[in-house]
Amino acid sequence: MRLSQLRPGVAAAIASALFAAPAAAALAPADGFVAANLPAAERASTVVTVTDFDVTGIFSVDPFGDPLNEVFNIPLAPNASVIGIGWDVTFFADAPSWLSEAVVAFGSSSTPVFVTLTVGVGDDFPGTSTYSSGGIISLVPGLDFAVDGDGILRLEFFESFDDFPDDWDGIWQSGTLSIQWSVPGGVIPEPATWAMMIAGFGLVGMMARRRRGTATA
């Protein structure tokens, strides 16, 4: 029996907290969030940025925390706040796996997950489908979170129900996840600075990709 009740979700907005998520108000485009949530003096010096992450070719393998899952570390800025998420992706679920079982966890170096995203929520069937948020969905208030001092946003791609243990259940065929983040009163490091930090932290994510025969996606 499918444990569909374990699929994370907050209202119909698809963004959800994996552990003890607060009840979120209806999520809306992030335009104007700063005016509602920051004092004027802090608002004037806040830097807001959107980082796009290409999901093409990433496999959805096992439950959260499994060593075979694909994990990526994205450099933002020290103590940056993740305030919005957007997506425009195409996903393939290999039967009997469902489209609704592919999940992405957003976390930091010290906290593996703050928020999870299930783009195919409600699609309890296999196959291929394209999903779009239509822009950035705000995580403010209640689901926004801050990364650590190393500035790293951690992404883990996993399955909420494991149809093929130690093997892939689906694949992100194409598309982009967009992460909106802010640094109140801060300055985003130059690319050259981040290059040195990446070398120091060893931020190449795990690429544990296991194929089951010939992919038919």
C-alpha atoms as an extended CHARMM CRD file, in Angstrom:
* protein
*
       217  EXT
         1         1  MET       CA              0.0000000000        0.0000000000        0.0000000000  PROA      1               0.0000000000
         2         2  ARG       CA              1.2560000000        3.4460000000       -0.9060000000  PROA      2               0.0000000000
         3         3  LEU       CA              1.9660000000        5.6420000000        2.0890000000  PROA      3               0.0000000000
         4         4  SER       CA              0.6610000000        8.7310000000        0.3240000000  PROA      4               0.0000000000
         5         5  GLN       CA             -0.1930000000       10.2830000000        3.6450000000  PROA      5               0.0000000000
         6         6  LEU       CA              3.5430000000       10.7280000000        4.2200000000  PROA      6               0.0000000000
         7         7  ARG       CA              3.8990000000       12.9650000000        1.1820000000  PROA      7               0.0000000000
         8         8  PRO       CA              4.8920000000       16.4000000000        2.5190000000  PROA      8               0.0000000000
         9         9  GLY       CA              2.7820000000       19.4190000000        1.6370000000  PROA      9               0.0000000000
        10        10  VAL       CA              1.6630000000       22.7530000000        3.0030000000  PROA      10              0.0000000000
        11        11  ALA       CA             -1.7430000000       23.7890000000        1.6280000000  PROA      11              0.0000000000
        12        12  ALA       CA             -1.6500000000       23.5100000000       -2.1760000000  PROA      12              0.0000000000
        13        13  ALA       CA              1.5670000000       25.4180000000       -2.5670000000  PROA      13              0.0000000000
        14        14  ILE       CA              3.7630000000       22.2840000000       -2.5540000000  PROA      14              0.0000000000
        15        15  ALA       CA              6.4860000000       23.7570000000       -0.3280000000  PROA      15              0.0000000000
        16        16  SER       CA              6.5270000000       22.0590000000        3.0680000000  PROA      16              0.0000000000
        17        17  ALA       CA              8.5870000000       21.5910000000        6.2060000000  PROA      17              0.0000000000
        18        18  LEU       CA              9.6440000000       17.9970000000        6.7280000000  PROA      18              0.0000000000
        19        19  PHE       CA              9.6820000000       18.1400000000       10.5240000000  PROA      19              0.0000000000
        20        20  ALA       CA              7.0280000000       19.9710000000       12.5660000000  PROA      20              0.0000000000
        21        21  ALA       CA              6.3120000000       22.6160000000        9.9680000000  PROA      21              0.0000000000
        22        22  PRO       CA              4.3890000000       25.6280000000       11.2200000000  PROA      22              0.0000000000
        23        23  ALA       CA              1.0540000000       26.2230000000        9.5580000000  PROA      23              0.0000000000
        24        24  ALA       CA              1.8820000000       28.5090000000        6.6630000000  PROA      24              0.0000000000
        25        25  ALA       CA             -0.2700000000       31.2380000000        5.2640000000  PROA      25              0.0000000000
        26        26  ALA       CA             -1.0950000000       31.0140000000        1.5810000000  PROA      26              0.0000000000
        27        27  LEU       CA              2.1860000000       31.2710000000       -0.2570000000  PROA      27              0.0000000000
        28        28  ALA       CA              2.3770000000       34.0980000000       -2.7480000000  PROA      28              0.0000000000
        29        29  PRO       CA              4.9500000000       35.5290000000       -5.1540000000  PROA      29              0.0000000000
        30        30  ALA       CA              7.8170000000       37.0360000000       -3.2250000000  PROA      30              0.0000000000
        31        31  ASP       CA              7.3580000000       40.5500000000       -4.6070000000  PROA      31              0.0000000000
        32        32  GLY       CA              7.0490000000       42.9510000000       -1.7210000000  PROA      32              0.0000000000
        33        33  PHE       CA              7.9730000000       40.4530000000        0.9940000000  PROA      33              0.0000000000
        34        34  VAL       CA             10.7530000000       42.7380000000        2.1770000000  PROA      34              0.0000000000
        35        35  ALA       CA              8.3930000000       45.6020000000        2.8770000000  PROA      35              0.0000000000
        36        36  ALA       CA              6.2830000000       43.3880000000        5.1030000000  PROA      36              0.0000000000
        37        37  ASN       CA              9.0400000000       41.6810000000        7.0240000000  PROA      37              0.0000000000
        38        38  LEU       CA             12.0260000000       43.9850000000        7.4810000000  PROA      38              0.0000000000
        39        39  PRO       CA             12.4840000000       47.3600000000        9.1990000000  PROA      39              0.0000000000
        40        40  ALA       CA             13.0190000000       50.2660000000        6.8280000000  PROA      40              0.0000000000
        41        41  ALA       CA             16.7020000000       50.7380000000        7.7200000000  PROA      41              0.0000000000
        42        42  GLU       CA             17.4520000000       47.0560000000        7.1810000000  PROA      42              0.0000000000
        43        43  ARG       CA             15.3100000000       46.8820000000        4.0500000000  PROA      43              0.0000000000
        44        44  ALA       CA             17.3750000000       49.6110000000        2.3970000000  PROA      44              0.0000000000
        45        45  SER       CA             20.5760000000       47.5670000000        2.6500000000  PROA      45              0.0000000000
        46        46  THR       CA             19.1700000000       44.1130000000        1.8880000000  PROA      46              0.0000000000
        47        47  VAL       CA             20.6150000000       42.2720000000       -1.0960000000  PROA      47              0.0000000000
        48        48  VAL       CA             18.1500000000       39.8710000000       -2.7730000000  PROA      48              0.0000000000
        49        49  THR       CA             19.4440000000       37.3280000000       -5.2900000000  PROA      49              0.0000000000
        50        50  VAL       CA             18.0480000000       34.3990000000       -7.2940000000  PROA      50              0.0000000000
        51        51  THR       CA             20.3010000000       31.4010000000       -7.9620000000  PROA      51              0.0000000000
        52        52  ASP       CA             19.2310000000       28.8750000000      -10.6060000000  PROA      52              0.0000000000
        53        53  PHE       CA             20.1370000000       25.2000000000      -10.2420000000  PROA      53              0.0000000000
        54        54  ASP       CA             19.9530000000       22.8420000000      -13.2410000000  PROA      54              0.0000000000
        55        55  VAL       CA             18.3170000000       19.5210000000      -12.2790000000  PROA      55              0.0000000000
        56        56  THR       CA             18.8270000000       17.8100000000      -15.6450000000  PROA      56              0.0000000000
        57        57  GLY       CA             19.8910000000       14.1740000000      -15.2750000000  PROA      57              0.0000000000
        58        58  ILE       CA             19.5160000000       13.9250000000      -11.4890000000  PROA      58              0.0000000000
        59        59  PHE       CA             18.1740000000       10.5660000000      -10.3030000000  PROA      59              0.0000000000
        60        60  SER       CA             15.5460000000       10.1540000000       -7.5970000000  PROA      60              0.0000000000
        61        61  VAL       CA             16.7180000000        7.0690000000       -5.7320000000  PROA      61              0.0000000000
        62        62  ASP       CA             15.9410000000        6.1190000000       -2.1300000000  PROA      62              0.0000000000
        63        63  PRO       CA             14.3530000000        7.5960000000        1.0470000000  PROA      63              0.0000000000
        64        64  PHE       CA             15.7950000000       10.7050000000        2.6670000000  PROA      64              0.0000000000
        65        65  GLY       CA             19.2710000000       10.2260000000        4.1040000000  PROA      65              0.0000000000
        66        66  ASP       CA             20.1960000000        7.2050000000        1.9890000000  PROA      66              0.0000000000
        67        67  PRO       CA             23.8570000000        7.3240000000        0.8850000000  PROA      67              0.0000000000
        68        68  LEU       CA             22.8640000000        6.6420000000       -2.7290000000  PROA      68              0.0000000000
        69        69  ASN       CA             20.7990000000        9.8220000000       -2.9880000000  PROA      69              0.0000000000
        70        70  GLU       CA             22.2210000000       12.7050000000       -4.9800000000  PROA      70              0.0000000000
        71        71  VAL       CA             23.2610000000       15.6030000000       -2.7520000000  PROA      71              0.0000000000
        72        72  PHE       CA             24.4500000000       19.0000000000       -3.9550000000  PROA      72              0.0000000000
        73        73  ASN       CA             25.9870000000       21.9160000000       -2.0670000000  PROA      73              0.0000000000
        74        74  ILE       CA             25.2310000000       25.3400000000       -3.5440000000  PROA      74              0.0000000000
        75        75  PRO       CA             27.2440000000       28.3790000000       -2.3990000000  PROA      75              0.0000000000
        76        76  LEU       CA             25.0630000000       31.3560000000       -1.4840000000  PROA      76              0.0000000000
        77        77  ALA       CA             26.5500000000       33.7240000000        1.1070000000  PROA      77              0.0000000000
        78        78  PRO       CA             27.3820000000       33.3830000000        4.8200000000  PROA      78              0.0000000000
        79        79  ASN       CA             24.1660000000       33.2200000000        6.8800000000  PROA      79              0.0000000000
        80        80  ALA       CA             22.0230000000       33.9670000000        3.8250000000  PROA      80              0.0000000000
        81        81  SER       CA             18.2610000000       33.5690000000        4.2560000000  PROA      81              0.0000000000
        82        82  VAL       CA             16.4120000000       31.4080000000        1.7240000000  PROA      82              0.0000000000
        83        83  ILE       CA             13.1430000000       33.2670000000        1.1850000000  PROA      83              0.0000000000
        84        84  GLY       CA             11.6470000000       31.7830000000       -1.9720000000  PROA      84              0.0000000000
        85        85  ILE       CA             11.6980000000       28.7800000000       -4.3080000000  PROA      85              0.0000000000
        86        86  GLY       CA             10.6020000000       28.3900000000       -7.9280000000  PROA      86              0.0000000000
        87        87  TRP       CA             10.6500000000       25.4950000000      -10.3570000000  PROA      87              0.0000000000
        88        88  ASP       CA             10.1990000000       24.7240000000      -14.0380000000  PROA      88              0.0000000000
        89        89  VAL       CA             11.0320000000       21.0370000000      -14.4450000000  PROA      89              0.0000000000
        90        90  THR       CA             10.1800000000       17.8060000000      -16.2550000000  PROA      90              0.0000000000
        91        91  PHE       CA             10.2260000000       14.5750000000      -14.2380000000  PROA      91              0.0000000000
        92        92  PHE       CA              9.9220000000       10.9070000000      -15.2230000000  PROA      92              0.0000000000
        93        93  ALA       CA              8.7230000000        8.2720000000      -12.7290000000  PROA      93              0.0000000000
        94        94  ASP       CA              9.3560000000        4.6400000000      -13.6690000000  PROA      94              0.0000000000
        95        95  ALA       CA              6.3420000000        2.3960000000      -12.9250000000  PROA      95              0.0000000000
        96        96  PRO       CA              5.2820000000        1.4760000000      -10.3370000000  PROA      96              0.0000000000
        97        97  SER       CA              6.8630000000        4.5990000000       -8.8650000000  PROA      97              0.0000000000
        98        98  TRP       CA              4.6800000000        7.7280000000       -8.8300000000  PROA      98              0.0000000000
        99        99  LEU       CA              5.4150000000       11.2810000000       -9.8770000000  PROA      99              0.0000000000
       100       100  SER       CA              4.2590000000       12.4000000000       -6.4380000000  PROA      100             0.0000000000
       101       101  GLU       CA              7.0770000000       10.5050000000       -4.7270000000  PROA      101             0.0000000000
       102       102  ALA       CA              9.9760000000       12.6450000000       -5.9940000000  PROA      102             0.0000000000
       103       103  VAL       CA             11.0610000000       15.1300000000       -3.3250000000  PROA      103             0.0000000000
       104       104  VAL       CA             13.8100000000       17.7210000000       -2.8810000000  PROA      104             0.0000000000
       105       105  ALA       CA             15.0190000000       18.6570000000        0.6060000000  PROA      105             0.0000000000
       106       106  PHE       CA             16.4900000000       22.1210000000        1.1930000000  PROA      106             0.0000000000
       107       107  GLY       CA             18.8830000000       22.4140000000        4.1230000000  PROA      107             0.0000000000
       108       108  SER       CA             22.2460000000       23.6550000000        5.3290000000  PROA      108             0.0000000000
       109       109  SER       CA             25.5620000000       22.0970000000        6.2770000000  PROA      109             0.0000000000
       110       110  SER       CA             24.4370000000       21.5330000000        9.8680000000  PROA      110             0.0000000000
       111       111  THR       CA             20.7190000000       20.9360000000        9.2350000000  PROA      111             0.0000000000
       112       112  PRO       CA             20.0640000000       18.5490000000        6.3200000000  PROA      112             0.0000000000
       113       113  VAL       CA             16.4710000000       19.6910000000        5.8240000000  PROA      113             0.0000000000
       114       114  PHE       CA             14.4040000000       22.7600000000        6.6460000000  PROA      114             0.0000000000
       115       115  VAL       CA             11.8910000000       22.5800000000        3.8120000000  PROA      115             0.0000000000
       116       116  THR       CA             10.9410000000       19.9210000000        1.2480000000  PROA      116             0.0000000000
       117       117  LEU       CA              9.4660000000       20.3580000000       -2.2160000000  PROA      117             0.0000000000
       118       118  THR       CA              7.2310000000       17.8470000000       -4.0160000000  PROA      118             0.0000000000
       119       119  VAL       CA              6.5720000000       19.2550000000       -7.4910000000  PROA      119             0.0000000000
       120       120  GLY       CA              4.2700000000       16.3750000000       -8.5080000000  PROA      120             0.0000000000
       121       121  VAL       CA              2.0640000000       16.4540000000       -5.4240000000  PROA      121             0.0000000000
       122       122  GLY       CA             -1.2010000000       14.6170000000       -6.0880000000  PROA      122             0.0000000000
       123       123  ASP       CA              0.0350000000       12.8830000000       -9.2470000000  PROA      123             0.0000000000
       124       124  ASP       CA             -0.1190000000        9.3450000000       -7.8810000000  PROA      124             0.0000000000
       125       125  PHE       CA              0.8350000000        7.6010000000      -11.1050000000  PROA      125             0.0000000000
       126       126  PRO       CA              3.9840000000        6.9130000000      -13.1750000000  PROA      126             0.0000000000
       127       127  GLY       CA              5.0540000000        8.6050000000      -16.3940000000  PROA      127             0.0000000000
       128       128  THR       CA              6.4440000000       11.9370000000      -17.4830000000  PROA      128             0.0000000000
       129       129  SER       CA              5.1250000000       15.3660000000      -16.5470000000  PROA      129             0.0000000000
       130       130  THR       CA              6.2410000000       18.9930000000      -16.5720000000  PROA      130             0.0000000000
       131       131  TYR       CA              5.7060000000       21.2430000000      -13.5670000000  PROA      131             0.0000000000
       132       132  SER       CA              6.0960000000       24.9970000000      -13.1410000000  PROA      132             0.0000000000
       133       133  SER       CA              5.5830000000       27.2800000000      -10.1650000000  PROA      133             0.0000000000
       134       134  GLY       CA              4.9790000000       30.2270000000      -12.4780000000  PROA      134             0.0000000000
       135       135  GLY       CA              7.6640000000       32.2230000000      -10.7110000000  PROA      135             0.0000000000
       136       136  ILE       CA              9.1430000000       32.4130000000       -7.2360000000  PROA      136             0.0000000000
       137       137  ILE       CA              6.9590000000       31.1090000000       -4.3920000000  PROA      137             0.0000000000
       138       138  SER       CA              7.6220000000       32.9460000000       -1.1480000000  PROA      138             0.0000000000
       139       139  LEU       CA              8.6090000000       31.0040000000        1.9630000000  PROA      139             0.0000000000
       140       140  VAL       CA              7.9140000000       34.0610000000        4.1040000000  PROA      140             0.0000000000
       141       141  PRO       CA              6.5810000000       33.8790000000        6.7220000000  PROA      141             0.0000000000
       142       142  GLY       CA              7.2110000000       30.6220000000        8.4950000000  PROA      142             0.0000000000
       143       143  LEU       CA              9.1380000000       28.4980000000        5.9880000000  PROA      143             0.0000000000
       144       144  ASP       CA             12.1080000000       30.7780000000        5.3010000000  PROA      144             0.0000000000
       145       145  PHE       CA             15.4140000000       29.6870000000        6.8290000000  PROA      145             0.0000000000
       146       146  ALA       CA             19.0710000000       30.6930000000        7.0650000000  PROA      146             0.0000000000
       147       147  VAL       CA             22.1170000000       28.7080000000        5.9810000000  PROA      147             0.0000000000
       148       148  ASP       CA             25.2460000000       28.4880000000        8.1100000000  PROA      148             0.0000000000
       149       149  GLY       CA             28.2980000000       30.7030000000        8.1320000000  PROA      149             0.0000000000
       150       150  ASP       CA             29.8110000000       28.6790000000        5.2870000000  PROA      150             0.0000000000
       151       151  GLY       CA             27.0200000000       29.9480000000        3.0450000000  PROA      151             0.0000000000
       152       152  ILE       CA             26.1010000000       26.5020000000        1.7560000000  PROA      152             0.0000000000
       153       153  LEU       CA             22.5960000000       25.5070000000        0.6880000000  PROA      153             0.0000000000
       154       154  ARG       CA             22.2620000000       21.7030000000        0.7120000000  PROA      154             0.0000000000
       155       155  LEU       CA             19.9050000000       19.9490000000       -1.7270000000  PROA      155             0.0000000000
       156       156  GLU       CA             19.0490000000       16.2580000000       -1.4070000000  PROA      156             0.0000000000
       157       157  PHE       CA             16.9050000000       14.5330000000       -4.0310000000  PROA      157             0.0000000000
       158       158  PHE       CA             14.9950000000       11.5530000000       -2.6380000000  PROA      158             0.0000000000
       159       159  GLU       CA             11.8780000000        9.3540000000       -2.8130000000  PROA      159             0.0000000000
       160       160  SER       CA              9.0320000000        9.4730000000       -0.2910000000  PROA      160             0.0000000000
       161       161  PHE       CA              8.2430000000        5.8340000000       -1.1510000000  PROA      161             0.0000000000
       162       162  ASP       CA             10.9600000000        3.4460000000       -2.2960000000  PROA      162             0.0000000000
       163       163  ASP       CA              9.7960000000        1.1600000000       -5.1150000000  PROA      163             0.0000000000
       164       164  PHE       CA             13.3110000000        0.1250000000       -6.1600000000  PROA      164             0.0000000000
       165       165  PRO       CA             15.6490000000       -0.1840000000       -3.1400000000  PROA      165             0.0000000000
       166       166  ASP       CA             19.2220000000        0.8550000000       -3.9040000000  PROA      166             0.0000000000
       167       167  ASP       CA             18.2230000000        1.9200000000       -7.4050000000  PROA      167             0.0000000000
       168       168  TRP       CA             16.5560000000        4.8690000000       -9.0750000000  PROA      168             0.0000000000
       169       169  ASP       CA             12.7830000000        5.3130000000       -9.1530000000  PROA      169             0.0000000000
       170       170  GLY       CA             12.7290000000        8.3490000000      -11.4230000000  PROA      170             0.0000000000
       171       171  ILE       CA             14.8100000000       11.0020000000      -13.1050000000  PROA      171             0.0000000000
       172       172  TRP       CA             14.6580000000       14.7750000000      -13.3670000000  PROA      172             0.0000000000
       173       173  GLN       CA             14.8390000000       14.9730000000      -17.1630000000  PROA      173             0.0000000000
       174       174  SER       CA             15.2820000000       18.7290000000      -17.4750000000  PROA      174             0.0000000000
       175       175  GLY       CA             14.6140000000       22.0730000000      -15.8800000000  PROA      175             0.0000000000
       176       176  THR       CA             15.6510000000       24.4540000000      -13.1550000000  PROA      176             0.0000000000
       177       177  LEU       CA             15.0750000000       25.0860000000       -9.4850000000  PROA      177             0.0000000000
       178       178  SER       CA             15.2840000000       28.7820000000       -8.6050000000  PROA      178             0.0000000000
       179       179  ILE       CA             16.3540000000       29.7490000000       -5.0910000000  PROA      179             0.0000000000
       180       180  GLN       CA             15.6720000000       33.2870000000       -3.8990000000  PROA      180             0.0000000000
       181       181  TRP       CA             17.8220000000       34.3860000000       -0.9910000000  PROA      181             0.0000000000
       182       182  SER       CA             18.7160000000       37.5490000000        0.8630000000  PROA      182             0.0000000000
       183       183  VAL       CA             21.5690000000       39.0110000000        2.8700000000  PROA      183             0.0000000000
       184       184  PRO       CA             20.2750000000       41.8350000000        5.1130000000  PROA      184             0.0000000000
       185       185  GLY       CA             22.8770000000       44.5600000000        5.2610000000  PROA      185             0.0000000000
       186       186  GLY       CA             25.3880000000       42.2720000000        3.6120000000  PROA      186             0.0000000000
       187       187  VAL       CA             27.4890000000       42.0400000000        0.4900000000  PROA      187             0.0000000000
       188       188  ILE       CA             27.5310000000       38.9620000000       -1.7440000000  PROA      188             0.0000000000
       189       189  PRO       CA             31.0880000000       37.6280000000       -2.2210000000  PROA      189             0.0000000000
       190       190  GLU       CA             32.6940000000       37.9710000000       -5.6270000000  PROA      190             0.0000000000
       191       191  PRO       CA             32.8200000000       34.8060000000       -7.8020000000  PROA      191             0.0000000000
       192       192  ALA       CA             36.5750000000       34.5030000000       -7.2940000000  PROA      192             0.0000000000
       193       193  THR       CA             36.1110000000       34.5200000000       -3.5300000000  PROA      193             0.0000000000
       194       194  TRP       CA             33.5380000000       31.7390000000       -3.7430000000  PROA      194             0.0000000000
       195       195  ALA       CA             35.8630000000       29.7130000000       -5.9760000000  PROA      195             0.0000000000
       196       196  MET       CA             38.4560000000       29.6890000000       -3.2070000000  PROA      196             0.0000000000
       197       197  MET       CA             35.8480000000       28.8500000000       -0.5770000000  PROA      197             0.0000000000
       198       198  ILE       CA             34.5100000000       25.9660000000       -2.6290000000  PROA      198             0.0000000000
       199       199  ALA       CA             38.0080000000       24.5510000000       -2.9660000000  PROA      199             0.0000000000
       200       200  GLY       CA             38.4830000000       24.8430000000        0.7780000000  PROA      200             0.0000000000
       201       201  PHE       CA             35.1810000000       23.3170000000        1.8220000000  PROA      201             0.0000000000
       202       202  GLY       CA             35.2240000000       20.5450000000       -0.7770000000  PROA      202             0.0000000000
       203       203  LEU       CA             31.6780000000       21.2810000000       -1.8450000000  PROA      203             0.0000000000
       204       204  VAL       CA             31.2900000000       18.8080000000       -4.6620000000  PROA      204             0.0000000000
       205       205  GLY       CA             28.0390000000       16.9860000000       -3.9070000000  PROA      205             0.0000000000
       206       206  MET       CA             27.6320000000       13.2390000000       -3.9740000000  PROA      206             0.0000000000
       207       207  MET       CA             26.8820000000       11.9200000000       -7.4570000000  PROA      207             0.0000000000
       208       208  ALA       CA             25.6200000000        8.4870000000       -6.5250000000  PROA      208             0.0000000000
       209       209  ARG       CA             23.8210000000        7.5600000000       -9.6970000000  PROA      209             0.0000000000
       210       210  ARG       CA             22.7640000000        3.9670000000      -10.1470000000  PROA      210             0.0000000000
       211       211  ARG       CA             21.0930000000        2.8160000000      -13.3540000000  PROA      211             0.0000000000
       212       212  ARG       CA             18.6830000000       -0.0770000000      -13.5480000000  PROA      212             0.0000000000
       213       213  GLY       CA             19.3540000000       -1.5450000000      -16.9930000000  PROA      213             0.0000000000
       214       214  THR       CA             18.6410000000        0.8700000000      -19.8270000000  PROA      214             0.0000000000
       215       215  ALA       CA             16.8560000000        4.0500000000      -18.8440000000  PROA      215             0.0000000000
       216       216  THR       CA             13.6150000000        4.4130000000      -20.7570000000  PROA      216             0.0000000000
       217       217  ALA       CA             12.9560000000        7.9500000000      -19.6240000000  PROA      217             0.0000000000
